[in-house]
Tab-separated table of C-alpha atoms in Angstrom:
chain	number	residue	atom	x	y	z
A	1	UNK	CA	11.074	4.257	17.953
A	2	UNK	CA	9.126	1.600	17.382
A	3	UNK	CA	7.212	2.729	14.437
A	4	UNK	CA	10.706	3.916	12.647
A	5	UNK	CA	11.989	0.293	12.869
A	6	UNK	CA	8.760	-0.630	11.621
A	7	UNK	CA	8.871	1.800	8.538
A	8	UNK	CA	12.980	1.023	7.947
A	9	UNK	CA	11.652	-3.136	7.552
A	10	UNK	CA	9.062	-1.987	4.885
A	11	UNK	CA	11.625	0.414	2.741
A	12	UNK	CA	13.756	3.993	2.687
A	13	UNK	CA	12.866	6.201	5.081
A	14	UNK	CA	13.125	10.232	4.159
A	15	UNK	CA	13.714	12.866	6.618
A	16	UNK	CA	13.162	16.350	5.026
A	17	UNK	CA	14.872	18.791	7.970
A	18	UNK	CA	13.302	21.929	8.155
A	19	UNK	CA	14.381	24.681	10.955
A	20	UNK	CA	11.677	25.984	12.787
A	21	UNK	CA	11.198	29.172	11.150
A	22	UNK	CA	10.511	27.602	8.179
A	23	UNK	CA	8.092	24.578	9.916
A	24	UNK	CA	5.995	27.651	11.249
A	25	UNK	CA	5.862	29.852	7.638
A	26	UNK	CA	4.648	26.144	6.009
A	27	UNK	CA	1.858	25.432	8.711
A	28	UNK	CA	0.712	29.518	8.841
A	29	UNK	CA	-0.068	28.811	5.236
A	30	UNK	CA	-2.457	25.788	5.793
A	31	UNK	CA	-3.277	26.356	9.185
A	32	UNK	CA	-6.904	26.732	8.690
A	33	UNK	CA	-6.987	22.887	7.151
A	34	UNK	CA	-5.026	21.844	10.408
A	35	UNK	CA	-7.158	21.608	13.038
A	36	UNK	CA	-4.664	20.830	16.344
A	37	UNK	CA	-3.195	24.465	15.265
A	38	UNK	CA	-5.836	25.848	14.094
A	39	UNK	CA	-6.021	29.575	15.968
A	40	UNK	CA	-2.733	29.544	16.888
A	41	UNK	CA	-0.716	32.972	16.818
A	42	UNK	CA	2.953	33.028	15.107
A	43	UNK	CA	4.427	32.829	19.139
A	44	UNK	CA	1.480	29.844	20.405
A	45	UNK	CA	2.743	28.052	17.237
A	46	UNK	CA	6.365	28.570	16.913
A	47	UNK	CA	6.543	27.177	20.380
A	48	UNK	CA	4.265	24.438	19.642
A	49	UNK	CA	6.717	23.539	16.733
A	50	UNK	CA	9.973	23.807	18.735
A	51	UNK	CA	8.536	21.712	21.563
A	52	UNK	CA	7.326	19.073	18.745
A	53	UNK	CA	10.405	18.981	17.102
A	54	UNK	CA	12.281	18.621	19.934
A	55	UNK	CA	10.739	15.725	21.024
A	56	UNK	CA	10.359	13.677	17.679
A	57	UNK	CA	13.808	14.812	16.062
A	58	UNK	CA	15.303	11.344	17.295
A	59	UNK	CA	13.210	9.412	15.765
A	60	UNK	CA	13.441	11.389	12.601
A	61	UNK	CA	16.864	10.799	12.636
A	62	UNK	CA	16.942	7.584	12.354
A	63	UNK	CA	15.854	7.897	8.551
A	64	UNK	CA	17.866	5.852	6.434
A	65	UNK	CA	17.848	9.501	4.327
A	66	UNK	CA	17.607	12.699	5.402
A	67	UNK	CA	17.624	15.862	3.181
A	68	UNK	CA	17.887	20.125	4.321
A	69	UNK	CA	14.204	20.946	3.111
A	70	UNK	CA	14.769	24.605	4.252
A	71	UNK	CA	13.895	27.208	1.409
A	72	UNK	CA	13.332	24.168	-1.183
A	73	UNK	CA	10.146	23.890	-3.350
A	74	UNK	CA	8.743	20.474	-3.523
A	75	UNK	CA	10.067	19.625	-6.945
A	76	UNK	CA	13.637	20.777	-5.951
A	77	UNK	CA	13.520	18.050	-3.218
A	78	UNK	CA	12.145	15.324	-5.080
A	79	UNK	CA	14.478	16.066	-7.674
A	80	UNK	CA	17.695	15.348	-4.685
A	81	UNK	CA	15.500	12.381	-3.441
A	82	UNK	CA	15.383	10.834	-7.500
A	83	UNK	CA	18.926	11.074	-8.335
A	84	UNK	CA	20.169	10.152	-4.805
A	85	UNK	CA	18.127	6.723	-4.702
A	86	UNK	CA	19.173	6.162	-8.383
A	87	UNK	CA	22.832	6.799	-7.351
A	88	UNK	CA	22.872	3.631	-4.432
């Protein structure tokens, strides 16, 4: 909590929700330059990720933004993220 209120003082925060499933498919891809789930089967780390989420989602929520990142490339979202701030 405390680090969210500190982030919210210094400008917009950004939540980019992502499900699980999709959580799990990003970090198999780069698991080998992660080193906390490093080794981890698809199981190990899908319940790693559920467990995680669960715990941090309400602080996550309290983004000033927050933005479905499922099935989105990276330019897709910051495309959302540009013409939302420009809109406020």
């Amino acid at each position: 909590g405390d680090n969210m209120e500190r982030l919210r003082r210094l400008g917009t925060t950004i939540y980019l929700k992502a499900g699980v499933d999709e959580l799990v498919l990003r970090l198999e891809m780069s698991q080998q330059k992660r080193p906390l789930i490093q080794g981890m089967d698809h199981d190990t780390l899908t319940a790693f990720v559920t467990k995680n989420l669960q715990a941090r989602e309400k602080f996550y929520n309290l983004a000033d933004i927050k933005f479905n990142a499922d099935s989105r490339d990276p330019s897709g979202l910051v495309f959302f993220i540009e013409n939302y701030i420009n809109i406020k």
